[in-house]
Coordinates of C-alpha atoms in Angstrom, one line a residue:
Chain A
M1 CA 163.6 -30.5 225.1
G2 CA 166.8 -31.7 226.8
R3 CA 169.6 -33.7 226.1
A4 CA 167.6 -37.0 225.8
G5 CA 165.6 -35.4 223.1
Y6 CA 168.8 -34.1 220.9
I7 CA 170.2 -37.6 221.2
L8 CA 167.1 -39.2 219.9
R9 CA 166.9 -37.0 217.3
R10 CA 170.4 -37.8 216.0
L11 CA 169.5 -41.5 216.5
L12 CA 166.7 -41.0 214.1
K13 CA 169.1 -39.4 211.6
G14 CA 171.7 -42.4 211.9
V15 CA 168.9 -44.6 211.4
I16 CA 167.9 -42.9 208.1
V17 CA 171.5 -42.5 206.9
V18 CA 172.1 -45.8 207.2
L19 CA 169.0 -47.2 205.3
A20 CA 170.4 -44.8 202.8
I21 CA 173.6 -46.7 202.9
I22 CA 171.3 -49.9 202.3
V23 CA 169.8 -48.6 199.2
L24 CA 172.9 -47.3 197.8
N25 CA 174.9 -50.6 198.1
F26 CA 171.8 -52.1 196.3
F27 CA 172.4 -50.0 193.4
L28 CA 176.0 -50.5 193.5
I29 CA 176.1 -53.9 193.3
R30 CA 173.7 -53.6 189.9
A31 CA 176.2 -51.2 188.5
A32 CA 178.9 -53.6 188.5
P33 CA 179.2 -55.0 184.8
G34 CA 177.3 -58.3 184.2
D35 CA 174.3 -59.5 185.8
P36 CA 174.1 -59.2 189.7
A37 CA 173.9 -62.7 190.5
M38 CA 177.3 -62.8 188.9
A39 CA 178.6 -59.9 190.9
L40 CA 177.4 -61.2 194.0
A41 CA 179.0 -64.8 193.3
G42 CA 182.3 -63.1 192.8
E43 CA 184.7 -64.0 189.9
A44 CA 186.3 -66.6 191.8
G45 CA 184.9 -69.4 189.6
A46 CA 182.3 -69.6 192.2
A47 CA 179.6 -69.2 189.5
D48 CA 178.4 -72.8 188.4
A49 CA 174.7 -72.6 187.1
E50 CA 173.4 -73.9 190.1
Y51 CA 174.6 -71.2 192.6
L52 CA 173.5 -68.5 190.4
A53 CA 170.0 -70.1 189.8
K54 CA 170.1 -70.0 193.8
L55 CA 171.3 -66.3 194.1
R56 CA 168.8 -65.1 191.6
Q57 CA 165.9 -66.8 193.4
D58 CA 167.1 -65.8 196.8
F59 CA 167.7 -62.2 196.2
G60 CA 164.2 -62.4 193.9
L61 CA 166.7 -61.0 190.7
D62 CA 163.7 -61.9 188.5
R63 CA 161.1 -59.8 190.5
R64 CA 160.2 -56.1 190.0
L65 CA 163.3 -53.5 191.2
H66 CA 161.3 -52.0 194.1
E67 CA 160.3 -55.9 195.3
Q68 CA 164.2 -56.8 195.0
L69 CA 165.1 -53.7 196.9
A70 CA 162.7 -54.4 199.9
I71 CA 163.9 -58.2 199.9
Y72 CA 167.6 -56.4 200.0
M73 CA 166.7 -54.2 202.7
W74 CA 164.8 -57.1 205.1
G75 CA 168.1 -58.9 204.6
F76 CA 170.3 -56.3 206.2
V77 CA 167.8 -55.6 208.7
T78 CA 167.9 -58.7 209.9
L79 CA 171.6 -58.6 210.0
D80 CA 171.9 -60.9 206.7
L81 CA 174.7 -59.3 204.7
G82 CA 174.7 -62.3 202.3
Y83 CA 177.4 -65.3 202.4
S84 CA 181.0 -65.1 200.9
Y85 CA 181.9 -67.7 198.6
K86 CA 185.3 -67.2 198.9
H87 CA 185.4 -67.5 202.6
G88 CA 182.7 -70.0 202.5
Q89 CA 181.3 -68.4 205.5
P90 CA 178.3 -65.6 206.0
V91 CA 179.4 -62.2 205.8
I92 CA 178.1 -61.1 208.9
K93 CA 180.4 -63.8 211.0
L94 CA 183.3 -62.9 209.2
I95 CA 182.7 -59.1 210.1
A96 CA 181.8 -59.9 213.4
E97 CA 185.1 -61.7 214.2
R98 CA 187.0 -58.7 212.9
L99 CA 184.9 -56.0 214.5
P100 CA 186.3 -55.6 217.8
S101 CA 189.9 -55.4 216.9
T102 CA 189.1 -52.7 214.3
I103 CA 186.9 -50.9 217.3
L104 CA 189.7 -51.1 219.7
L105 CA 192.5 -49.6 216.8
T106 CA 190.0 -46.8 215.9
I107 CA 188.9 -45.7 219.1
T108 CA 192.2 -45.3 220.7
A109 CA 193.4 -43.4 217.5
Y110 CA 190.1 -41.0 218.0
V111 CA 191.0 -40.3 221.5
L112 CA 194.5 -40.2 221.0
S113 CA 194.6 -37.5 218.1
L114 CA 191.8 -35.5 219.7
V115 CA 193.2 -35.4 223.0
L116 CA 196.8 -34.6 221.9
G117 CA 195.6 -32.4 219.1
V118 CA 193.7 -30.2 221.7
V119 CA 196.9 -30.4 224.1
F120 CA 199.2 -29.2 221.2
G121 CA 197.3 -26.9 219.6
T122 CA 196.5 -25.1 223.0
V123 CA 200.2 -25.2 223.9
A124 CA 200.9 -23.6 220.5
A125 CA 198.3 -21.0 220.7
L126 CA 199.4 -19.9 224.3
R127 CA 202.8 -19.4 223.0
V128 CA 202.1 -17.9 219.7
N129 CA 205.2 -17.3 217.5
S130 CA 207.3 -19.3 220.0
W131 CA 209.6 -22.1 219.1
V132 CA 207.2 -24.4 220.3
D133 CA 204.5 -22.9 217.9
T134 CA 206.6 -23.1 214.8
T135 CA 207.4 -26.6 215.5
F136 CA 204.1 -27.9 216.1
T137 CA 203.3 -25.6 212.8
V138 CA 206.0 -27.2 210.8
L139 CA 204.8 -30.7 212.1
A140 CA 201.5 -30.2 211.2
L141 CA 202.1 -29.2 207.7
V142 CA 204.4 -32.3 207.1
F143 CA 201.8 -34.6 208.5
Y144 CA 199.2 -32.8 206.5
A145 CA 201.2 -33.9 203.3
V146 CA 202.8 -37.7 204.2
P147 CA 200.8 -40.4 202.7
L148 CA 199.4 -42.7 205.2
F149 CA 200.8 -46.0 204.1
W150 CA 204.2 -44.3 203.2
L151 CA 204.1 -43.2 207.0
A152 CA 203.0 -46.8 208.0
L153 CA 206.1 -48.2 206.2
M154 CA 208.7 -45.8 207.3
S155 CA 207.8 -46.3 210.5
I156 CA 208.1 -50.0 210.4
L157 CA 211.4 -49.5 208.8
L158 CA 212.5 -46.9 211.3
F159 CA 211.0 -48.8 214.4
S160 CA 211.2 -52.4 213.9
V161 CA 214.0 -52.9 211.0
V162 CA 216.5 -50.5 212.2
L163 CA 215.7 -50.0 215.6
D164 CA 214.0 -53.4 216.7
W165 CA 212.1 -51.4 219.2
L166 CA 208.4 -52.6 218.3
P167 CA 206.6 -55.6 216.5
A168 CA 206.1 -54.8 212.9
V169 CA 203.1 -56.4 212.2
G170 CA 200.3 -58.9 213.8
Y171 CA 198.0 -58.4 216.9
A172 CA 199.6 -60.5 219.3
T173 CA 203.3 -62.4 219.5
V174 CA 202.2 -65.6 217.7
G175 CA 202.8 -69.0 219.9
A176 CA 203.6 -66.5 223.1
G177 CA 200.3 -67.8 224.6
H178 CA 200.1 -64.6 226.8
T179 CA 196.9 -64.4 229.5
G180 CA 195.3 -61.8 231.8
F181 CA 197.5 -58.7 232.3
A182 CA 200.6 -59.9 229.8
H183 CA 198.1 -60.5 227.0
V184 CA 196.7 -56.8 227.4
L185 CA 200.3 -55.6 227.2
D186 CA 201.7 -57.8 224.6
V187 CA 198.5 -56.4 222.6
A188 CA 199.5 -52.6 223.8
H189 CA 202.6 -53.2 222.2
H190 CA 201.7 -54.4 218.8
M191 CA 199.2 -51.4 218.7
I192 CA 201.8 -48.8 219.3
L193 CA 202.6 -48.4 215.6
P194 CA 199.3 -48.7 213.7
T195 CA 197.6 -46.4 216.3
V196 CA 200.2 -44.0 215.8
A197 CA 200.7 -44.1 212.2
L198 CA 196.4 -44.0 211.9
S199 CA 196.1 -40.9 214.4
L200 CA 199.3 -38.3 213.0
F201 CA 197.3 -36.9 210.4
Y202 CA 194.2 -36.4 212.6
L203 CA 196.2 -35.2 215.4
A204 CA 197.9 -32.3 212.9
V205 CA 194.1 -31.3 211.7
Y206 CA 193.1 -31.2 215.2
A207 CA 196.2 -29.4 217.0
R208 CA 195.9 -26.6 213.8
L209 CA 192.4 -26.3 214.7
A210 CA 192.4 -26.2 218.2
R211 CA 195.4 -23.8 217.8
A212 CA 193.0 -21.2 215.9
S213 CA 190.1 -21.7 217.9
V214 CA 192.3 -21.0 221.5
L215 CA 193.5 -17.8 219.4
E216 CA 190.3 -16.9 219.0
V217 CA 188.7 -17.2 221.8
S218 CA 191.5 -15.9 223.9
R219 CA 190.5 -12.6 222.2
Q220 CA 186.7 -12.4 223.4
E221 CA 185.7 -10.1 226.3
F222 CA 184.8 -12.9 228.8
V223 CA 188.1 -13.9 228.9
T224 CA 189.7 -10.5 229.5
T225 CA 187.0 -9.8 232.1
A226 CA 188.0 -13.1 233.7
R227 CA 191.5 -11.6 233.6
A228 CA 190.4 -8.4 235.1
K229 CA 188.5 -10.0 237.9
G230 CA 191.9 -11.8 238.7
V231 CA 191.0 -15.5 237.9
D232 CA 193.7 -17.8 238.5
E233 CA 195.7 -18.0 234.9
G234 CA 195.2 -22.1 234.9
R235 CA 191.6 -21.5 235.3
I236 CA 191.1 -19.1 232.6
V237 CA 192.5 -21.6 230.3
R238 CA 190.7 -24.4 231.3
A239 CA 187.3 -23.3 232.2
H240 CA 186.8 -19.8 230.0
I241 CA 189.2 -20.5 227.0
L242 CA 189.4 -24.5 226.7
R243 CA 185.4 -25.2 227.2
N244 CA 184.8 -22.9 224.2
A245 CA 187.6 -23.6 222.1
I246 CA 187.2 -27.5 222.2
L247 CA 183.9 -27.2 220.4
P248 CA 184.9 -27.0 216.8
V249 CA 187.7 -29.7 217.3
I250 CA 184.8 -31.8 218.3
S251 CA 182.7 -31.0 215.7
M252 CA 185.7 -31.7 212.9
A253 CA 186.3 -35.0 215.0
G254 CA 183.1 -36.3 214.3
F255 CA 183.1 -35.2 211.1
Q256 CA 186.5 -36.7 210.0
A257 CA 185.2 -39.9 211.9
G258 CA 184.4 -41.5 208.3
H259 CA 188.3 -40.8 207.0
L260 CA 189.4 -42.5 210.3
V261 CA 187.4 -45.5 209.5
G262 CA 188.7 -45.5 206.1
G263 CA 192.3 -45.2 207.2
T264 CA 192.1 -48.9 208.6
V265 CA 192.0 -50.5 205.3
I266 CA 195.5 -48.8 204.6
V267 CA 196.8 -49.2 208.4
E268 CA 195.8 -52.9 209.1
T269 CA 196.9 -53.9 205.7
I270 CA 200.3 -53.0 206.4
F271 CA 200.6 -54.3 210.0
A272 CA 198.5 -57.1 209.4
W273 CA 195.9 -56.0 212.2
P274 CA 193.0 -58.4 212.0
G275 CA 190.3 -56.2 211.4
I276 CA 187.8 -55.3 208.9
G277 CA 190.1 -52.7 207.0
R278 CA 191.8 -55.4 206.3
L279 CA 189.2 -57.8 205.4
A280 CA 187.8 -55.1 203.1
F281 CA 191.2 -55.0 201.2
E282 CA 190.9 -58.5 200.9
A283 CA 187.8 -58.6 199.5
A284 CA 188.7 -55.8 197.0
L285 CA 191.7 -57.9 195.7
G286 CA 189.4 -60.8 195.4
R287 CA 186.5 -59.3 193.8
D288 CA 184.4 -60.4 196.5
Y289 CA 181.6 -57.9 196.3
T290 CA 179.1 -59.4 198.7
L291 CA 181.8 -59.0 201.7
L292 CA 183.1 -55.7 200.4
L293 CA 179.7 -54.3 200.4
G294 CA 179.1 -55.6 203.5
V295 CA 182.2 -54.0 205.2
F296 CA 180.9 -51.1 203.5
F297 CA 177.9 -51.1 205.2
L298 CA 179.2 -51.6 208.6
T299 CA 181.9 -49.1 208.4
S300 CA 179.5 -46.9 207.5
A301 CA 177.1 -48.0 210.2
L302 CA 180.6 -47.6 212.4
V303 CA 180.8 -43.8 211.4
V304 CA 177.2 -43.1 212.4
V305 CA 178.1 -44.4 215.8
F306 CA 181.0 -42.3 216.1
N307 CA 179.1 -39.6 214.9
L308 CA 176.7 -40.1 218.0
L309 CA 179.5 -40.6 220.3
T310 CA 180.6 -37.1 219.3
D311 CA 177.2 -35.7 219.7
L312 CA 177.4 -37.0 223.3
I313 CA 180.9 -35.5 224.1
Y314 CA 179.6 -32.4 222.5
T315 CA 176.3 -32.6 224.8
V316 CA 178.4 -33.1 227.9
V317 CA 181.3 -30.5 226.9
D318 CA 178.6 -27.6 225.3
P319 CA 176.9 -26.1 228.2
R320 CA 174.7 -24.2 225.7
I321 CA 173.3 -27.1 224.0
E322 CA 170.5 -28.1 226.5
V323 CA 168.8 -24.7 225.7
A324 CA 169.9 -24.8 222.4
A325 CA 168.3 -28.1 221.8
Chain B
M1 CA 197.6 -9.2 188.6
T2 CA 200.7 -7.6 190.1
E3 CA 199.1 -7.0 193.2
F4 CA 197.7 -10.5 193.5
W5 CA 201.5 -11.6 192.7
R6 CA 202.5 -9.2 195.8
R7 CA 200.6 -10.7 197.9
Y8 CA 201.3 -14.2 197.1
R9 CA 205.2 -13.6 196.8
R10 CA 204.9 -12.7 200.5
N11 CA 204.5 -15.9 201.8
R12 CA 207.6 -17.8 201.6
G13 CA 206.4 -21.2 201.9
A14 CA 204.2 -20.4 198.9
V15 CA 206.8 -19.4 196.4
L16 CA 208.8 -22.5 197.5
G17 CA 205.5 -24.7 196.7
L18 CA 205.2 -23.0 193.6
V19 CA 208.8 -23.9 192.5
V20 CA 208.3 -27.4 193.8
M21 CA 205.0 -27.7 191.9
I22 CA 206.8 -26.1 188.5
A23 CA 209.6 -28.8 188.9
V24 CA 206.9 -31.5 189.2
V25 CA 205.0 -30.5 186.1
V26 CA 208.3 -30.1 184.1
L27 CA 209.0 -33.7 185.2
A28 CA 206.1 -35.0 184.0
A29 CA 206.1 -33.5 180.8
S30 CA 209.7 -34.3 180.2
A31 CA 209.5 -38.0 181.2
P32 CA 209.0 -39.3 177.7
L33 CA 211.8 -37.4 176.6
V34 CA 214.7 -38.2 179.4
F35 CA 213.1 -41.7 180.3
P36 CA 212.1 -43.0 176.7
A37 CA 211.7 -46.7 177.3
S38 CA 208.8 -47.7 179.3
P39 CA 209.1 -47.2 182.9
W40 CA 208.0 -51.2 183.3
K41 CA 211.1 -51.9 181.4
L42 CA 213.6 -54.3 182.9
A43 CA 216.6 -52.1 182.6
G44 CA 219.4 -53.5 184.5
R45 CA 220.3 -55.7 187.1
P46 CA 218.0 -56.3 190.2
F47 CA 218.4 -54.2 193.6
L48 CA 220.7 -51.8 192.6
Q49 CA 221.6 -49.4 195.0
P50 CA 221.1 -45.5 194.6
L51 CA 223.6 -43.7 193.4
D52 CA 224.6 -46.2 191.0
P53 CA 226.1 -44.5 187.6
V54 CA 223.4 -45.4 185.3
F55 CA 220.7 -45.8 187.6
M56 CA 220.7 -42.7 190.0
L57 CA 218.2 -44.0 192.1
G58 CA 218.6 -47.3 191.8
T59 CA 216.5 -50.6 190.5
D60 CA 213.9 -52.5 192.0
M61 CA 213.5 -56.3 192.4
L62 CA 213.0 -56.7 188.7
G63 CA 215.6 -54.2 187.6
R64 CA 213.3 -51.3 186.8
D65 CA 214.4 -47.9 186.9
I66 CA 213.1 -46.4 189.9
A67 CA 213.8 -42.9 188.4
A68 CA 211.9 -43.5 185.2
G69 CA 208.9 -44.9 187.2
I70 CA 209.3 -41.7 189.5
A71 CA 208.9 -39.2 186.5
H72 CA 206.2 -41.5 184.5
G73 CA 204.4 -41.6 187.9
A74 CA 204.6 -37.9 188.0
R75 CA 202.4 -38.0 185.0
V76 CA 199.4 -40.0 186.6
S77 CA 199.7 -38.0 189.9
L78 CA 199.3 -34.8 187.9
L79 CA 196.5 -36.0 185.8
V80 CA 194.3 -38.1 188.6
G81 CA 194.9 -34.5 191.0
L82 CA 193.7 -32.1 188.0
A83 CA 190.9 -34.1 186.3
T84 CA 189.1 -34.9 189.7
A85 CA 189.9 -31.5 191.3
L86 CA 188.0 -29.9 188.1
A87 CA 185.3 -32.7 188.0
S88 CA 184.4 -32.4 192.1
T89 CA 184.7 -28.2 191.4
L90 CA 182.0 -28.5 188.8
I91 CA 179.9 -30.7 190.6
G92 CA 180.2 -28.8 193.7
I93 CA 179.5 -25.7 192.1
L94 CA 176.5 -27.4 190.5
I95 CA 174.7 -29.1 193.5
G96 CA 176.1 -26.4 196.2
G97 CA 175.2 -23.1 194.1
T98 CA 171.8 -24.6 193.5
A99 CA 171.1 -25.4 196.9
G100 CA 172.4 -22.2 198.0
Y101 CA 170.7 -20.2 195.0
A102 CA 167.1 -22.1 195.8
G103 CA 167.1 -22.4 199.5
G104 CA 164.2 -24.2 201.3
R105 CA 163.3 -27.5 200.6
V106 CA 165.7 -27.8 197.2
D107 CA 168.4 -26.9 199.7
D108 CA 167.7 -29.0 202.5
A109 CA 167.2 -32.1 200.1
L110 CA 170.9 -31.7 198.6
M111 CA 172.3 -31.0 201.5
R112 CA 170.7 -34.3 203.2
F113 CA 172.4 -35.9 200.2
T114 CA 175.8 -34.2 200.7
E115 CA 175.9 -35.0 204.0
L116 CA 175.1 -38.9 203.3
F117 CA 178.3 -39.2 201.1
Q118 CA 180.3 -37.2 203.9
T119 CA 179.3 -39.9 206.6
I120 CA 180.0 -43.0 204.3
P121 CA 183.6 -43.7 205.0
P122 CA 185.0 -42.2 201.8
F123 CA 188.5 -44.2 201.3
I124 CA 186.1 -47.3 201.7
L125 CA 183.5 -46.2 199.0
A126 CA 186.3 -45.3 196.5
I127 CA 187.6 -48.9 197.0
V128 CA 184.3 -50.3 196.4
L129 CA 183.9 -47.8 192.9
V130 CA 186.9 -48.9 191.6
V131 CA 186.5 -52.6 192.6
I132 CA 183.1 -52.6 190.8
F133 CA 184.0 -50.8 187.6
S134 CA 187.5 -52.6 187.6
P135 CA 190.9 -50.5 188.0
S136 CA 191.3 -48.1 185.4
I137 CA 192.7 -44.6 185.6
Y138 CA 189.1 -43.8 184.4
S139 CA 187.6 -45.6 187.3
V140 CA 190.2 -44.0 189.5
I141 CA 188.9 -40.7 188.8
V142 CA 185.5 -41.1 189.0
A143 CA 185.7 -42.7 192.5
I144 CA 187.9 -39.9 193.7
T145 CA 185.7 -37.6 192.4
A146 CA 182.9 -39.2 194.3
I147 CA 184.3 -38.5 197.5
S148 CA 185.7 -35.2 196.7
W149 CA 182.8 -33.3 195.9
P150 CA 180.8 -32.8 199.2
P151 CA 183.1 -30.4 200.7
V152 CA 183.3 -28.1 197.6
A153 CA 179.1 -28.4 197.4
R154 CA 179.1 -26.9 201.2
L155 CA 181.8 -24.3 200.5
V156 CA 179.8 -23.2 197.4
R157 CA 176.4 -23.6 199.1
G158 CA 177.7 -21.1 201.7
E159 CA 178.9 -18.4 199.4
F160 CA 176.1 -18.5 197.5
L161 CA 173.5 -18.5 200.4
T162 CA 175.5 -14.9 201.6
L163 CA 176.0 -13.4 198.0
R164 CA 172.3 -14.1 197.2
S165 CA 171.0 -11.4 199.5
R166 CA 173.7 -8.9 198.4
E167 CA 172.3 -5.5 196.2
F168 CA 173.4 -6.8 193.4
V169 CA 171.9 -9.6 192.7
Q170 CA 168.8 -8.9 194.1
A171 CA 168.9 -5.9 191.3
S172 CA 169.5 -8.7 188.6
I173 CA 166.4 -10.4 190.1
V174 CA 164.4 -7.2 189.7
I175 CA 165.5 -6.3 186.2
G176 CA 164.3 -10.0 185.2
Q177 CA 167.6 -11.8 184.6
G178 CA 167.1 -15.7 184.6
H179 CA 168.1 -17.8 187.4
A180 CA 170.5 -19.5 185.7
R181 CA 172.3 -16.3 184.3
I182 CA 172.2 -14.8 187.7
M183 CA 174.2 -17.7 189.3
I184 CA 176.5 -18.1 186.6
S185 CA 177.3 -14.2 185.8
Q186 CA 176.7 -12.9 189.0
I187 CA 177.2 -14.8 192.0
L188 CA 180.0 -17.4 190.6
P189 CA 182.7 -14.9 190.0
N190 CA 182.2 -13.3 193.4
A191 CA 182.2 -16.9 194.7
M192 CA 185.0 -18.0 193.0
P193 CA 188.4 -17.2 195.1
P194 CA 187.6 -19.8 198.2
I195 CA 186.4 -22.3 195.6
I196 CA 190.1 -21.6 193.7
V197 CA 192.0 -22.4 197.2
Y198 CA 189.8 -25.3 197.7
A199 CA 190.6 -26.7 194.3
S200 CA 194.4 -26.4 194.7
L201 CA 194.0 -28.6 198.1
M202 CA 191.8 -30.9 196.4
V203 CA 194.4 -31.6 193.6
A204 CA 196.7 -32.6 196.6
S205 CA 194.4 -34.8 198.4
A206 CA 193.6 -36.5 195.2
I207 CA 197.3 -37.5 194.8
L208 CA 197.3 -38.8 198.3
L209 CA 193.8 -40.6 197.3
E210 CA 195.3 -42.1 194.0
S211 CA 198.8 -42.9 195.5
A212 CA 196.6 -45.3 198.4
L213 CA 194.6 -46.8 195.9
S214 CA 197.8 -47.7 193.7
F215 CA 199.5 -48.6 196.8
L216 CA 196.7 -51.2 197.6
G217 CA 197.4 -52.5 193.8
L218 CA 193.5 -50.7 192.9
G219 CA 195.5 -48.5 190.5
D220 CA 195.4 -48.6 186.9
P221 CA 197.3 -51.6 186.1
Q222 CA 198.9 -50.2 182.6
L223 CA 200.6 -47.0 184.4
M224 CA 203.1 -46.9 186.7
S225 CA 202.5 -44.4 189.7
W226 CA 204.6 -43.6 193.0
G227 CA 201.6 -45.5 195.0
F228 CA 202.1 -48.6 193.0
M229 CA 205.8 -48.6 193.5
I230 CA 205.6 -48.2 197.4
G231 CA 203.0 -51.0 197.1
A232 CA 205.6 -53.2 195.1
S233 CA 208.4 -52.4 197.9
R234 CA 206.6 -53.6 200.2
N235 CA 207.7 -57.1 200.8
V236 CA 211.5 -56.3 200.5
I237 CA 211.4 -53.2 202.5
R238 CA 214.2 -55.0 204.6
I239 CA 216.7 -55.0 201.9
A240 CA 215.5 -52.3 199.7
W241 CA 214.6 -49.2 201.2
W242 CA 215.2 -47.1 198.3
M243 CA 212.4 -48.4 196.6
S244 CA 209.8 -47.1 199.1
V245 CA 211.7 -44.0 200.2
F246 CA 211.8 -42.4 196.9
P247 CA 208.5 -42.4 195.5
G248 CA 207.0 -41.5 199.1
L249 CA 209.4 -38.4 198.8
A250 CA 208.0 -37.4 195.8
I251 CA 204.1 -38.1 196.9
F252 CA 205.4 -36.0 200.1
L253 CA 206.8 -32.7 198.4
T254 CA 204.3 -32.5 195.7
V255 CA 201.2 -32.6 198.3
L256 CA 203.2 -30.4 200.9
A257 CA 204.2 -28.2 197.7
L258 CA 200.3 -28.1 196.8
N259 CA 199.1 -27.4 200.3
L260 CA 201.7 -24.3 200.5
V261 CA 200.5 -23.3 197.1
G262 CA 197.1 -23.4 198.5
E263 CA 197.8 -21.2 201.4
G264 CA 199.7 -18.7 199.0
L265 CA 196.4 -18.4 197.1
T266 CA 194.4 -17.9 200.3
D267 CA 196.4 -15.0 201.4
A268 CA 196.8 -13.7 197.8
L269 CA 193.0 -13.7 197.0
N270 CA 192.1 -12.9 200.6
P271 CA 188.9 -15.0 200.4
R272 CA 187.1 -15.5 204.0
L273 CA 188.0 -18.9 203.9
A274 CA 189.0 -20.0 207.3
R275 CA 192.4 -22.2 206.8
D276 CA 191.0 -25.1 208.6
V277 CA 188.2 -25.8 205.9
R278 CA 190.2 -28.7 204.4
R279 CA 189.4 -32.1 203.9

């Protein structure tokens, strides 16, 4: 079984996880105080008798539990995530509108933290105990401990309020009407602060991990052998050390994807980024359970996609995987 | 114990972390004495700058004392941090210990269950739980525990898996000790060092999570917390920097101190815990 088989098995695992999350959703809504119909309708004065009766019928709340579960799961499979009474729109539509900007933000932050983390970690490891190494270690400790939301606020305070270099909030300049490349630049300009805020913690994590990993691989015999053979030092770092040292970092990145996606709630709320993280925040404040659980389901699915993506990167980078799988 | 302290002391950062942690504990314990009035009380004029003779850290937009808020907020942070670390450790030991000891299908099932919880975006699950059970100190603790136990379970499983095959455990099986007794009296004490280290790091991450929930307005509405104070400062950040800077520093220093203590414990207990097994 080669790469395709490996990916296929991962895909199957992802599908099972998604199904399990739907089941979890189903029980969560029933754990809410009161009748699930009441919870589904939300507390926003939406609970008039007629609507409740309709909800009870739609969800088959008078039927047996496993039948209810089947109805509920069928809804998710057909991408019917329910109706947000507060927004007066189907949940799937609300999410679909916001999903692209979240994907843009998270993928950029994911790639940025991974690439820079590996670069910084490697540089630190190759100059162990130098001032560069010490600086990175201290910075990593700092970013481990800074609350994401505070970092975001402080970066607004510094770069938008005091220095006035970067826009504090939003996705693009309102009313500027940029098109084409100008629009891309405008969005990129607005993206800098949220992306950096979201990335820094993970950058610290990956840098520390990459440092430890590079140090370990550097001590392996095949590196000594390569040196003894007179292989060029740059090639030793790239082809011998990094190729092996990067593997635990990639695994970790896949593992952290859920945290990254969860972090968007904070970052998008603070920077008024029109994504599903902010949608989740609004749903939480408005007690819009249907919408909140819809976002919960979709972000979980997004993590499954991220994990698949990570596995894919892994198969490309790890030379052993074809054999191992 | 002296050996433990000698090794701990060698890590200067860890000593500093311990000093800061003691200061935070003293601050939390003395809050009702130093600031007997409720931190919600409108104590002075609004927007007083720091270094005011009465309000050292200034006041917020309603005239609440920032210093009082920080002192009382320390209580919430420590309570949530300790309670969730304790609860998550217990759940982690129960699930991870059972999986590692039993092996086979039990192990498989429990680990798939753990993995599921690690796939779900933890912070969003915490929000869902807090919203569904309505925000209170209890629901916050439950929510953070629900997302904090999986790494403990994996850690404990690994330890139990290795220790199970050791001779002293095999000997206990041969002399007919019960499984529960072997797990608790033979394996667990030997697995404790990495668990203790992880628990100290978990207090730190729980404090971060609690502050993030409170920041979003999903904390206990009755209790003053650091995250809430920063959340309240958001709209006035342009005119009152101190409202967000001081509580933020409080969170940062506490979490940093706990992480440093965790590193000191790693050195002192010398467990085979890789430093990167955090979060």
